[in-house]
Short mmCIF file of C-alpha atoms in Angstrom, two decimals:
data_model
loop_
_atom_site.label_atom_id
_atom_site.label_comp_id
_atom_site.label_asym_id
_atom_site.label_seq_id
_atom_site.Cartn_x
_atom_site.Cartn_y
_atom_site.Cartn_z
CA MET J 14 22.17 14.63 5.18
CA ASP J 15 21.17 18.17 6.01
CA ASP J 16 18.42 17.22 8.45
CA THR J 17 18.97 18.13 12.08
CA ALA J 18 19.45 15.00 14.14
CA THR J 19 17.19 14.43 17.11
CA SER J 20 17.55 12.09 20.04
CA LYS J 21 16.32 8.50 19.85
CA LEU J 22 15.09 6.23 22.58
CA PRO J 23 18.12 4.73 24.32
CA GLU J 24 19.11 1.43 22.73
CA SER J 25 18.40 -0.40 25.98
CA THR J 26 14.89 1.05 26.06
CA ILE J 27 14.16 0.08 22.47
CA GLU J 28 15.49 -3.41 23.10
CA ALA J 29 13.27 -3.83 26.15
CA HIS J 30 10.25 -2.61 24.23
CA THR J 31 10.67 -4.73 21.13
CA THR J 32 12.26 -8.08 21.75
CA ILE J 33 11.82 -11.20 23.76
CA GLU J 34 14.96 -13.00 24.81
CA GLU J 35 15.77 -15.42 22.04
CA PRO J 36 15.72 -19.07 23.08
CA GLU J 37 18.11 -21.59 21.59
CA ALA J 38 15.44 -23.79 20.10
CA GLY J 39 15.51 -22.15 16.67
CA ASP J 40 13.55 -19.74 14.57
CA ALA J 41 10.16 -21.42 15.04
CA ALA J 42 10.58 -21.26 18.82
CA VAL J 43 11.54 -17.58 18.69
CA VAL J 44 8.39 -16.82 16.74
CA GLY J 45 6.35 -19.06 19.01
CA GLU J 46 7.46 -17.04 22.03
CA CYS J 47 6.27 -13.84 20.36
CA ILE J 48 2.97 -15.38 19.31
CA ALA J 49 2.35 -16.64 22.85
CA ALA J 50 3.19 -13.23 24.30
CA GLY J 51 0.75 -11.63 21.88
CA GLU J 52 -2.00 -14.08 22.82
CA THR J 53 -1.44 -13.34 26.50
CA ALA J 54 -1.60 -9.62 25.83
CA MET J 55 -4.91 -10.08 24.02
CA THR J 56 -6.45 -11.80 27.03
CA GLU J 57 -5.70 -8.65 29.03
CA ILE J 58 -7.82 -6.48 26.73
CA THR J 59 -10.76 -8.83 26.21
CA ASP J 60 -13.09 -6.44 28.02
CA TYR J 61 -11.96 -3.31 26.18
CA ASP J 62 -14.86 -1.35 24.73
CA GLN J 63 -14.88 0.77 21.58
CA SER J 64 -13.42 3.79 23.34
CA ASP J 65 -10.57 1.68 24.71
CA ALA J 66 -9.85 0.19 21.28
CA ASP J 67 -9.83 3.65 19.75
CA ASP J 68 -7.25 4.69 22.33
CA LEU J 69 -5.06 1.75 21.33
CA ALA J 70 -5.16 2.98 17.73
CA ARG J 71 -4.40 6.52 18.85
CA ALA J 72 -1.47 5.28 20.92
CA ALA J 73 0.01 3.51 17.90
CA ALA J 74 -0.29 6.62 15.75
CA TRP J 75 0.97 9.00 18.41
CA GLY J 76 4.04 6.84 19.00
CA VAL J 77 5.39 7.67 15.55
CA TYR J 78 3.57 10.96 14.95
CA GLN J 79 5.31 12.99 17.66
CA GLU J 80 7.65 15.36 15.89
CA ASP J 81 10.86 14.28 17.61
CA HIS J 82 10.00 10.63 17.09
CA ALA J 83 9.12 11.21 13.45
CA GLU J 84 12.38 13.06 12.76
CA SER J 85 14.39 10.31 14.42
CA LEU J 86 12.52 7.61 12.48
CA VAL J 87 13.14 9.39 9.17
CA GLU J 88 16.82 9.64 9.96
CA THR J 89 17.05 6.00 11.04
CA THR J 90 15.22 4.85 7.91
CA LEU J 91 17.53 6.75 5.58
CA GLU J 92 20.64 5.55 7.41
CA ALA J 93 19.51 1.93 7.44
CA THR J 94 17.95 1.58 3.97
CA GLY J 95 19.40 4.38 1.84
CA LEU J 96 16.04 4.59 0.08
CA GLY J 97 14.08 7.75 -0.63
CA ASN J 98 14.48 11.18 0.92
CA ALA J 99 13.65 13.00 4.13
CA THR J 100 11.38 15.58 2.50
CA ASP J 101 8.89 12.94 1.37
CA LYS J 102 9.30 10.56 4.31
CA ARG J 103 8.19 13.17 6.85
CA PRO J 104 4.58 13.35 5.59
CA LYS J 105 4.51 9.55 5.33
CA VAL J 106 5.30 9.33 9.03
CA ARG J 107 3.09 12.23 10.15
CA GLU J 108 0.34 13.43 7.79
CA TRP J 109 -0.36 10.01 6.25
CA VAL J 110 -0.48 8.29 9.64
CA LYS J 111 -2.88 10.94 10.95
CA ILE J 112 -5.19 10.49 7.94
CA ILE J 113 -5.22 6.71 8.38
CA LEU J 114 -6.02 7.09 12.08
CA GLU J 115 -8.83 9.57 11.43
CA ASP J 116 -10.45 7.18 8.96
CA ALA J 117 -10.09 4.18 11.29
CA LEU J 118 -11.64 6.02 14.24
CA ASP J 119 -14.86 6.40 12.25
CA GLU J 120 -15.31 2.62 11.98
CA PRO J 121 -16.99 0.47 14.67
CA SER J 122 -14.84 -2.52 15.60
CA VAL J 123 -15.91 -3.76 19.05
CA GLY J 124 -19.05 -5.55 20.17
CA ARG J 125 -22.30 -4.88 18.36
CA ILE J 126 -21.72 -3.03 15.11
CA PRO J 127 -24.29 -1.59 12.68
CA CYS J 128 -26.05 -4.11 10.45
CA SER J 129 -28.87 -3.35 8.00
CA ASP J 130 -30.03 -6.94 7.48
CA PRO J 131 -33.48 -7.58 9.04
CA GLY J 132 -33.33 -9.56 12.25
CA VAL J 133 -29.53 -9.77 12.28
CA VAL J 134 -27.28 -8.55 15.07
CA GLU J 135 -23.55 -8.48 14.24
CA ILE J 136 -20.89 -8.79 16.93
CA ALA J 137 -17.30 -7.80 16.10
CA LYS J 138 -14.41 -9.81 17.51
CA PRO J 139 -10.61 -9.85 17.05
CA VAL J 140 -8.94 -12.02 14.41
CA GLY J 141 -6.02 -12.99 16.68
CA VAL J 142 -2.30 -12.46 16.46
CA VAL J 143 -1.46 -10.77 13.17
CA GLY J 144 1.86 -11.34 11.43
CA GLY J 145 3.08 -8.37 9.42
CA LEU J 146 6.00 -8.41 6.97
CA VAL J 147 7.49 -4.95 6.63
CA PRO J 148 9.10 -3.63 3.42
CA SER J 149 12.40 -1.78 3.57
CA THR J 150 10.96 0.71 1.05
CA ASN J 151 8.38 1.95 3.54
CA PRO J 152 9.02 0.51 7.03
CA VAL J 153 7.83 3.12 9.52
CA SER J 154 4.51 4.11 7.98
CA THR J 155 3.74 0.44 7.26
CA VAL J 156 4.30 -0.36 10.93
CA ALA J 157 2.07 2.54 12.00
CA ASN J 158 -0.60 1.67 9.43
CA LEU J 159 -0.85 -1.97 10.49
CA ALA J 160 -0.63 -1.18 14.19
CA ILE J 161 -3.51 1.31 13.96
CA LEU J 162 -5.72 -1.13 12.07
CA ALA J 163 -4.89 -4.25 14.09
CA LEU J 164 -5.16 -2.57 17.50
CA LYS J 165 -8.44 -0.97 16.49
CA GLY J 166 -9.80 -4.53 16.34
CA ARG J 167 -8.17 -5.50 19.70
CA ASN J 168 -5.62 -7.77 18.04
CA ALA J 169 -1.95 -8.36 18.76
CA LEU J 170 0.66 -7.81 16.09
CA VAL J 171 4.11 -9.28 15.43
CA PHE J 172 6.30 -7.68 12.77
CA SER J 173 9.07 -9.23 10.72
CA ALA J 174 11.40 -6.79 9.00
CA SER J 175 14.08 -7.14 6.38
CA PRO J 176 17.69 -6.73 7.57
CA ALA J 177 17.78 -3.17 6.21
CA GLY J 178 14.34 -2.35 7.54
CA LEU J 179 14.85 -3.75 11.03
CA PRO J 180 16.39 -0.64 12.69
CA PRO J 181 13.51 1.74 11.82
CA THR J 182 10.95 -0.99 12.41
CA ALA J 183 12.36 -1.72 15.88
CA GLU J 184 12.48 1.96 16.73
CA ALA J 185 8.89 2.54 15.61
CA VAL J 186 7.67 -0.49 17.53
CA GLY J 187 9.55 0.75 20.59
CA TYR J 188 7.74 4.08 20.48
CA ILE J 189 4.38 2.37 20.03
CA ARG J 190 4.99 -0.02 22.93
CA ALA J 191 5.87 2.91 25.16
CA GLU J 192 2.59 4.62 24.27
CA LEU J 193 0.62 1.42 24.90
CA ALA J 194 2.14 1.20 28.36
CA ALA J 195 1.25 4.86 28.92
CA VAL J 196 -2.46 4.08 28.41
CA GLY J 197 -2.30 0.99 30.62
CA ALA J 198 -2.29 -1.54 27.79
CA PRO J 199 0.12 -4.49 27.54
CA ARG J 200 3.25 -3.71 25.54
CA ASN J 201 3.22 -7.13 23.91
CA LEU J 202 0.23 -6.17 21.79
CA VAL J 203 2.91 -4.98 19.36
CA GLN J 204 6.25 -6.75 18.87
CA VAL J 205 8.98 -7.18 16.28
CA LEU J 206 10.94 -10.39 15.80
CA PRO J 207 14.41 -10.05 17.32
CA ALA J 208 17.62 -9.61 15.35
CA PRO J 209 19.02 -10.95 13.20
CA ALA J 210 16.28 -10.56 10.62
CA SER J 211 15.97 -13.66 8.45
CA LYS J 212 13.75 -15.43 5.95
CA PRO J 213 13.35 -18.48 8.22
CA LYS J 214 11.93 -16.27 10.96
CA SER J 215 9.59 -14.54 8.51
CA ASN J 216 8.43 -17.90 7.21
CA ALA J 217 7.83 -19.17 10.73
CA LEU J 218 5.72 -16.09 11.42
CA LEU J 219 3.70 -16.69 8.27
CA ASP J 220 3.05 -20.22 9.50
CA GLN J 221 2.17 -19.44 13.12
CA ALA J 222 0.18 -16.19 12.98
CA ASP J 223 -3.62 -16.25 12.88
CA LEU J 224 -3.68 -13.74 10.03
CA VAL J 225 -0.90 -12.48 7.77
CA GLN J 226 -0.49 -9.12 6.07
CA VAL J 227 2.40 -8.73 3.64
CA THR J 228 3.39 -5.46 2.04
CA GLY J 229 6.67 -5.70 0.18
CA SER J 230 8.56 -7.69 -2.39
CA ALA J 231 6.90 -10.07 -4.82
CA ALA J 232 8.75 -12.95 -3.16
CA ASN J 233 7.37 -12.07 0.29
CA VAL J 234 3.86 -11.63 -1.10
CA ARG J 235 4.05 -15.06 -2.77
CA ALA J 236 5.28 -16.57 0.49
CA GLY J 237 2.39 -15.00 2.39
CA GLN J 238 -0.18 -16.19 -0.09
CA ALA J 239 1.29 -19.71 -0.16
CA SER J 240 1.61 -19.98 3.61
CA GLY J 241 -1.79 -21.56 4.18
CA THR J 242 -2.56 -18.83 6.72
CA PRO J 243 -5.46 -16.45 6.08
CA ASN J 244 -3.86 -13.39 4.57
CA TYR J 245 -4.26 -9.95 3.09
CA CYS J 246 -1.25 -9.61 0.84
CA VAL J 247 -0.94 -6.82 -1.68
CA GLY J 248 -0.26 -6.61 -5.38
CA GLU J 249 2.71 -5.32 -7.33
CA GLY J 250 2.58 -1.67 -8.29
CA ASN J 251 3.16 -0.37 -11.82
CA PRO J 252 0.56 2.36 -12.26
CA VAL J 253 -0.12 3.90 -15.64
CA ALA J 254 -1.20 7.47 -16.29
CA LEU J 255 -3.63 7.24 -19.24
CA VAL J 256 -3.99 10.66 -20.83
CA ASP J 257 -6.85 11.80 -23.08
CA THR J 258 -6.74 14.58 -25.65
CA GLY J 259 -9.01 16.82 -23.56
CA ALA J 260 -6.89 16.64 -20.43
CA ASP J 261 -5.14 19.65 -18.90
CA ILE J 262 -1.67 18.63 -20.06
CA GLU J 263 0.24 21.06 -17.86
CA ARG J 264 -1.55 19.80 -14.75
CA VAL J 265 -1.16 16.17 -15.83
CA ALA J 266 2.58 16.64 -16.26
CA ALA J 267 3.06 18.32 -12.89
CA ASP J 268 0.99 15.70 -11.05
CA THR J 269 2.67 12.77 -12.78
CA VAL J 270 6.25 13.96 -12.30
CA ASP J 271 5.66 14.70 -8.63
CA SER J 272 4.01 11.34 -8.08
CA ALA J 273 6.59 9.33 -10.02
CA ALA J 274 9.44 10.97 -8.11
CA TYR J 275 7.87 10.74 -4.66
CA ASP J 276 10.31 9.32 -2.10
CA GLY J 277 12.63 8.10 -4.83
CA GLY J 278 9.85 6.27 -6.65
CA THR J 279 9.54 3.69 -3.87
CA VAL J 280 5.78 4.08 -3.33
CA CYS J 281 3.76 1.37 -5.08
CA ALA J 282 1.24 3.99 -6.22
CA ALA J 283 3.86 6.09 -8.03
CA GLU J 284 3.34 6.19 -11.81
CA SER J 285 5.71 4.04 -13.85
CA CYS J 286 4.26 4.82 -17.29
CA ALA J 287 2.36 7.55 -19.10
CA VAL J 288 0.34 6.71 -22.22
CA ALA J 289 -0.97 9.55 -24.40
CA PRO J 290 -2.53 10.00 -27.87
CA GLU J 291 -0.11 11.29 -30.50
CA ALA J 292 -2.15 14.50 -30.75
CA VAL J 293 -0.97 15.57 -27.28
CA TYR J 294 2.09 13.36 -26.79
CA ALA J 295 4.70 15.95 -27.78
CA ASP J 296 3.05 18.56 -25.57
CA LEU J 297 2.98 16.10 -22.68
CA ARG J 298 6.69 15.36 -23.03
CA THR J 299 7.43 19.08 -23.16
CA GLU J 300 5.39 19.74 -20.02
CA LEU J 301 6.91 16.74 -18.23
CA ALA J 302 10.34 18.21 -18.90
CA ALA J 303 9.20 21.64 -17.69
CA ALA J 304 7.94 20.00 -14.47
CA GLY J 305 11.31 18.42 -13.69
CA GLY J 306 11.60 15.50 -16.06
CA TYR J 307 14.77 14.84 -18.06
CA ARG J 308 14.20 13.37 -21.51
CA CYS J 309 16.71 10.55 -21.95
CA ASP J 310 17.82 9.88 -25.51
CA ALA J 311 18.22 6.33 -26.79
CA ALA J 312 21.80 5.99 -25.55
CA ALA J 313 20.96 7.32 -22.09
CA THR J 314 17.91 5.05 -21.95
CA ASP J 315 20.11 2.04 -22.70
CA ARG J 316 22.54 3.00 -19.92
CA LEU J 317 19.70 3.52 -17.48
CA ARG J 318 18.21 0.13 -18.37
CA GLU J 319 21.57 -1.58 -17.85
CA THR J 320 21.98 0.18 -14.50
CA LEU J 321 18.55 -0.65 -13.14
CA PHE J 322 18.23 -4.12 -14.66
CA PRO J 323 21.77 -5.49 -15.01
CA ASP J 324 20.58 -9.08 -15.35
CA GLY J 325 17.30 -8.28 -17.11
CA SER J 326 15.12 -9.28 -14.16
CA GLY J 327 14.00 -7.16 -11.18
CA PRO J 328 15.55 -3.76 -10.42
CA ASP J 329 18.96 -3.77 -8.74
CA ARG J 330 18.50 -3.28 -4.99
CA ALA J 331 21.75 -1.29 -4.89
CA VAL J 332 20.39 1.55 -7.04
CA ILE J 333 16.64 1.76 -6.33
CA GLY J 334 15.09 4.57 -4.31
CA ARG J 335 17.71 7.14 -5.29
CA SER J 336 17.07 10.65 -6.46
CA ALA J 337 16.97 11.20 -10.22
CA PRO J 338 20.36 12.98 -10.26
CA ASP J 339 22.00 10.19 -8.23
CA LEU J 340 20.52 7.47 -10.41
CA ALA J 341 21.51 9.38 -13.55
CA ALA J 342 25.08 9.74 -12.28
CA GLU J 343 25.21 6.00 -11.58
CA ALA J 344 24.16 5.42 -15.20
CA GLY J 345 26.63 7.99 -16.58
CA ILE J 346 23.93 10.46 -17.60
CA ASP J 347 24.39 14.20 -17.13
CA VAL J 348 21.18 15.91 -16.05
CA PRO J 349 20.50 19.59 -15.28
CA ASP J 350 19.80 20.96 -11.83
CA GLY J 351 16.18 20.57 -10.83
CA THR J 352 15.75 17.16 -12.44
CA THR J 353 13.37 15.01 -10.40
CA THR J 354 12.36 12.30 -12.87
CA LEU J 355 14.04 10.48 -15.75
CA LEU J 356 11.82 10.19 -18.84
CA VAL J 357 12.37 7.25 -21.17
CA GLU J 358 10.71 5.98 -24.34
CA PRO J 359 10.68 2.17 -24.15
CA THR J 360 11.77 0.07 -27.08
CA ASP J 361 8.92 -2.42 -26.66
CA THR J 362 6.21 -2.34 -24.00
CA ASP J 363 6.03 -6.14 -24.06
CA THR J 364 9.71 -6.77 -23.29
CA ASP J 365 11.43 -3.61 -22.04
CA PRO J 366 11.94 -3.81 -18.23
CA LEU J 367 11.64 -0.02 -18.01
CA VAL J 368 7.88 -0.53 -18.45
CA THR J 369 7.74 -2.49 -15.19
CA GLU J 370 8.02 -1.30 -11.58
CA CYS J 371 11.44 0.34 -11.30
CA LEU J 372 11.16 1.56 -7.67
CA SER J 373 12.97 4.64 -8.94
CA PRO J 374 12.03 8.10 -10.27
CA VAL J 375 11.72 6.79 -13.83
CA LEU J 376 8.72 7.40 -16.08
CA ALA J 377 8.26 5.54 -19.36
CA THR J 378 6.18 7.45 -21.92
CA LEU J 379 4.32 5.93 -24.85
CA SER J 380 2.58 7.53 -27.83
CA VAL J 381 -0.57 5.89 -29.23
CA PRO J 382 -2.94 6.86 -32.05
CA ASP J 383 -5.95 7.66 -29.84
CA PHE J 384 -7.68 6.99 -26.53
CA ALA J 385 -8.91 3.56 -27.63
CA ALA J 386 -5.35 2.55 -28.49
CA GLY J 387 -4.28 4.00 -25.15
CA LEU J 388 -6.67 1.63 -23.42
CA ASP J 389 -5.15 -1.27 -25.36
CA ALA J 390 -1.61 -0.24 -24.42
CA THR J 391 -2.50 0.34 -20.77
CA GLU J 392 -4.11 -3.09 -20.58
CA ARG J 393 -0.99 -4.74 -22.05
CA ILE J 394 1.29 -2.92 -19.62
CA LEU J 395 -0.82 -3.88 -16.60
CA ASP J 396 -1.19 -7.47 -17.76
CA ARG J 397 2.59 -7.68 -17.83
CA ALA J 398 3.22 -5.95 -14.48
CA GLY J 399 0.91 -4.27 -11.99
CA ALA J 400 -2.29 -6.20 -12.68
CA GLY J 401 -5.07 -5.23 -10.31
CA HIS J 402 -3.24 -2.30 -8.72
CA SER J 403 -4.25 1.10 -10.09
CA VAL J 404 -4.44 3.52 -12.98
CA ALA J 405 -4.79 7.29 -13.26
CA VAL J 406 -7.01 8.53 -16.09
CA HIS J 407 -6.75 12.16 -17.17
CA THR J 408 -9.72 13.28 -19.26
CA ASP J 409 -12.43 15.91 -19.52
CA ASP J 410 -14.90 13.21 -20.61
CA ARG J 411 -16.56 11.39 -17.70
CA GLU J 412 -17.84 8.63 -19.98
CA ARG J 413 -14.33 7.89 -21.22
CA ALA J 414 -13.18 7.57 -17.62
CA LEU J 415 -15.97 5.08 -16.93
CA ARG J 416 -15.15 3.27 -20.17
CA ALA J 417 -11.61 2.81 -18.88
CA ALA J 418 -12.96 1.59 -15.54
CA ARG J 419 -15.08 -1.05 -17.25
CA ARG J 420 -12.19 -2.21 -19.41
CA LEU J 421 -9.12 -2.25 -17.17
CA GLY J 422 -8.42 -4.93 -14.57
CA VAL J 423 -7.56 -2.69 -11.63
CA CYS J 424 -9.06 -2.33 -8.16
CA ARG J 425 -8.83 1.44 -8.11
CA MET J 426 -8.80 4.20 -10.69
CA VAL J 427 -8.33 7.89 -9.96
CA VAL J 428 -9.50 10.55 -12.38
CA ASN J 429 -7.61 13.80 -12.98
CA GLN J 430 -5.33 13.12 -10.02
CA PRO J 431 -1.87 11.66 -9.57
CA ASP J 432 -1.97 7.91 -9.01
CA LEU J 433 -0.41 8.50 -5.60
CA ASN J 434 -3.95 9.46 -4.58
CA SER J 435 -5.15 5.89 -5.22
CA SER J 436 -3.83 5.22 -1.72
CA GLY J 437 -6.83 7.22 -0.47
CA LEU J 438 -4.56 9.75 1.19
CA ALA J 439 -6.42 12.56 -0.56
CA ASP J 440 -10.00 13.78 -0.80
CA ASN J 441 -11.40 11.21 -3.21
CA GLY J 442 -13.45 8.79 -1.14
CA LEU J 443 -11.00 5.87 -1.20
CA THR J 444 -9.98 4.29 2.09
CA PRO J 445 -6.62 5.75 3.14
CA SER J 446 -4.05 2.97 3.39
CA LEU J 447 -0.48 2.07 2.57
CA SER J 448 -1.40 -1.50 1.64
CA MET J 449 -3.38 -1.88 -1.57
CA GLY J 450 -4.76 -5.22 -2.72
CA GLY J 451 -4.95 -6.19 -6.37
CA GLY J 452 -7.79 -8.74 -6.22
CA THR J 453 -7.70 -11.91 -8.29
CA TRP J 454 -5.99 -9.96 -11.09
CA ALA J 455 -2.92 -9.96 -8.81
CA GLY J 456 -3.64 -13.27 -7.09
CA ASN J 457 -4.68 -11.41 -3.91
CA GLN J 458 -7.57 -12.05 -1.54
CA LEU J 459 -7.71 -8.31 -0.91
CA ALA J 460 -9.36 -6.25 -3.64
CA HIS J 461 -9.34 -2.81 -2.01
CA ASN J 462 -7.29 -0.61 0.28
CA LEU J 463 -6.54 -2.33 3.57
CA SER J 464 -8.77 -1.10 6.40
CA CYS J 465 -9.58 -1.95 9.99
CA ARG J 466 -12.48 -4.08 8.67
CA GLU J 467 -9.93 -6.72 7.69
CA PHE J 468 -8.87 -7.01 11.33
CA ILE J 469 -12.20 -8.00 12.83
CA GLN J 470 -14.37 -11.03 12.33
CA THR J 471 -18.02 -11.13 13.26
CA THR J 472 -20.67 -13.38 14.70
CA ARG J 473 -23.98 -12.76 12.94
CA VAL J 474 -26.95 -13.50 15.20
CA ALA J 475 -30.13 -14.17 13.21
CA PHE J 476 -33.53 -13.70 14.89
CA PRO J 477 -36.80 -14.79 13.22
CA VAL J 478 -38.43 -12.21 10.97
CA GLU J 479 -41.73 -12.18 9.12
CA SER J 480 -41.50 -13.85 5.73
CA ASP J 481 -41.66 -11.57 2.71
CA ALA J 482 -41.65 -14.41 0.15
CA THR J 483 -43.09 -13.55 -3.26
CA ASP J 484 -44.91 -15.78 -5.72
CA ASP J 485 -43.24 -17.53 -8.64
CA ALA J 486 -44.69 -15.18 -11.23
CA THR J 487 -43.14 -12.14 -9.58
CA VAL J 488 -39.72 -13.75 -9.33
CA PHE J 489 -39.56 -15.31 -12.80
CA ALA J 490 -41.70 -12.96 -14.89
CA PRO J 491 -38.77 -10.93 -16.27
CA TYR J 492 -37.36 -14.19 -17.64
CA THR J 493 -40.50 -16.12 -18.67
CA GLU J 494 -42.27 -13.14 -20.24
CA GLY J 495 -39.24 -11.47 -21.77
CA ALA J 496 -36.79 -12.39 -24.51
CA ASN J 497 -36.58 -15.96 -23.18
CA ALA J 498 -40.34 -16.60 -23.17
CA ASP J 499 -40.17 -19.09 -26.06
CA THR J 500 -37.54 -21.25 -24.38
CA ALA J 501 -38.74 -21.05 -20.75
CA THR J 502 -40.73 -24.12 -19.73
CA ASP J 503 -42.35 -25.30 -16.52
CA GLY J 504 -40.49 -28.60 -15.99
#
């Protein structure tokens, strides 16, 4: 790695900031100790006002944002997980965290909050101790994201990391705890379960937390949703770039290649597929190649498929998150310098695993007769993998974009942008977040980008107001005097 190493917190300091001495009573007891410590910490901030809560969120962000901390966290993440690259991880730890903080600071989360309902006063309160499962694909920024949002609502937070993700998670939590102490807040507002990381500990956390947030593997998301604990779990990514004939093909290609390759393809909002009408398909492939894509022939595509999906199921953990040249070399494919993305043409969108989330810089491209057929193909792809998540539509026709929005079962659609922007980390009005729900399409309770609103609950106080009741004729006239007049009767 050519990045200059920077100093970390001493191991003893990180240990003191992140773990509670593990009792011998088993995994449930270990988790119980952390939950109890979080509850105690919450009692110490009961009287915090909005300004105090905002400072908690700032402390969480600043803990990882500081340049020396960020550099160390990037290095630790790469050493521990082997996923992605330093160039793309730096903005995830700094710029993205800053954007998320800025958005959260605009939201009221303590005491009386704005309410437009007549006679109603709404009082915001914490949800409790939040359990967060951290993915190894994106550990540090996930920790910062959740810590900002949970602390903004005056909650405590306990993280559970994967074995590979534990070192960067522990380091990030250590920095955050140090900043909490610096502002006079209890360190135990943020904790991580002690080593060794394990599924039993994660499952115990899912069971004992007041609220669960899971960003990560499909197995962890299913566990979170089946835990019986209120939860905001997120859907599987597999975004499609749907291209129209009037799109700026050169821009589309540059945006899509950059997005698909971002941090080794490990971001859930990175495009997996591009669907284009045959009238512009050849031009799109040419521009994708000019932007850094390598067009795999049938033999190379077969080798890549065997490398990524050796048993035909999910992508092989040993090869995901690599650069395009490294992945190509693993598959025995020679690619030229400057290659950032591997372009493949799938054999069958209904069965080829290369049309699912590869967690790698791989982009499947598909030619269709026209935009209507593109909608059909995009719907099939998303129904198979990535339901509810996101789609990027590239068109010069606003009505076609809205037509796609009405048709496709996704919670977010970006227009003339890379799908990476569906995370809201760009100027498009979406809530910036690294956790993106897929609604009932994905079996999620969350149908938008995770925000601090999910980490408060409210008491709505209703005072009497003057009645504004209307007569029956006013309420039912559109029905009784309209198309249904012949069938409407007064029982």
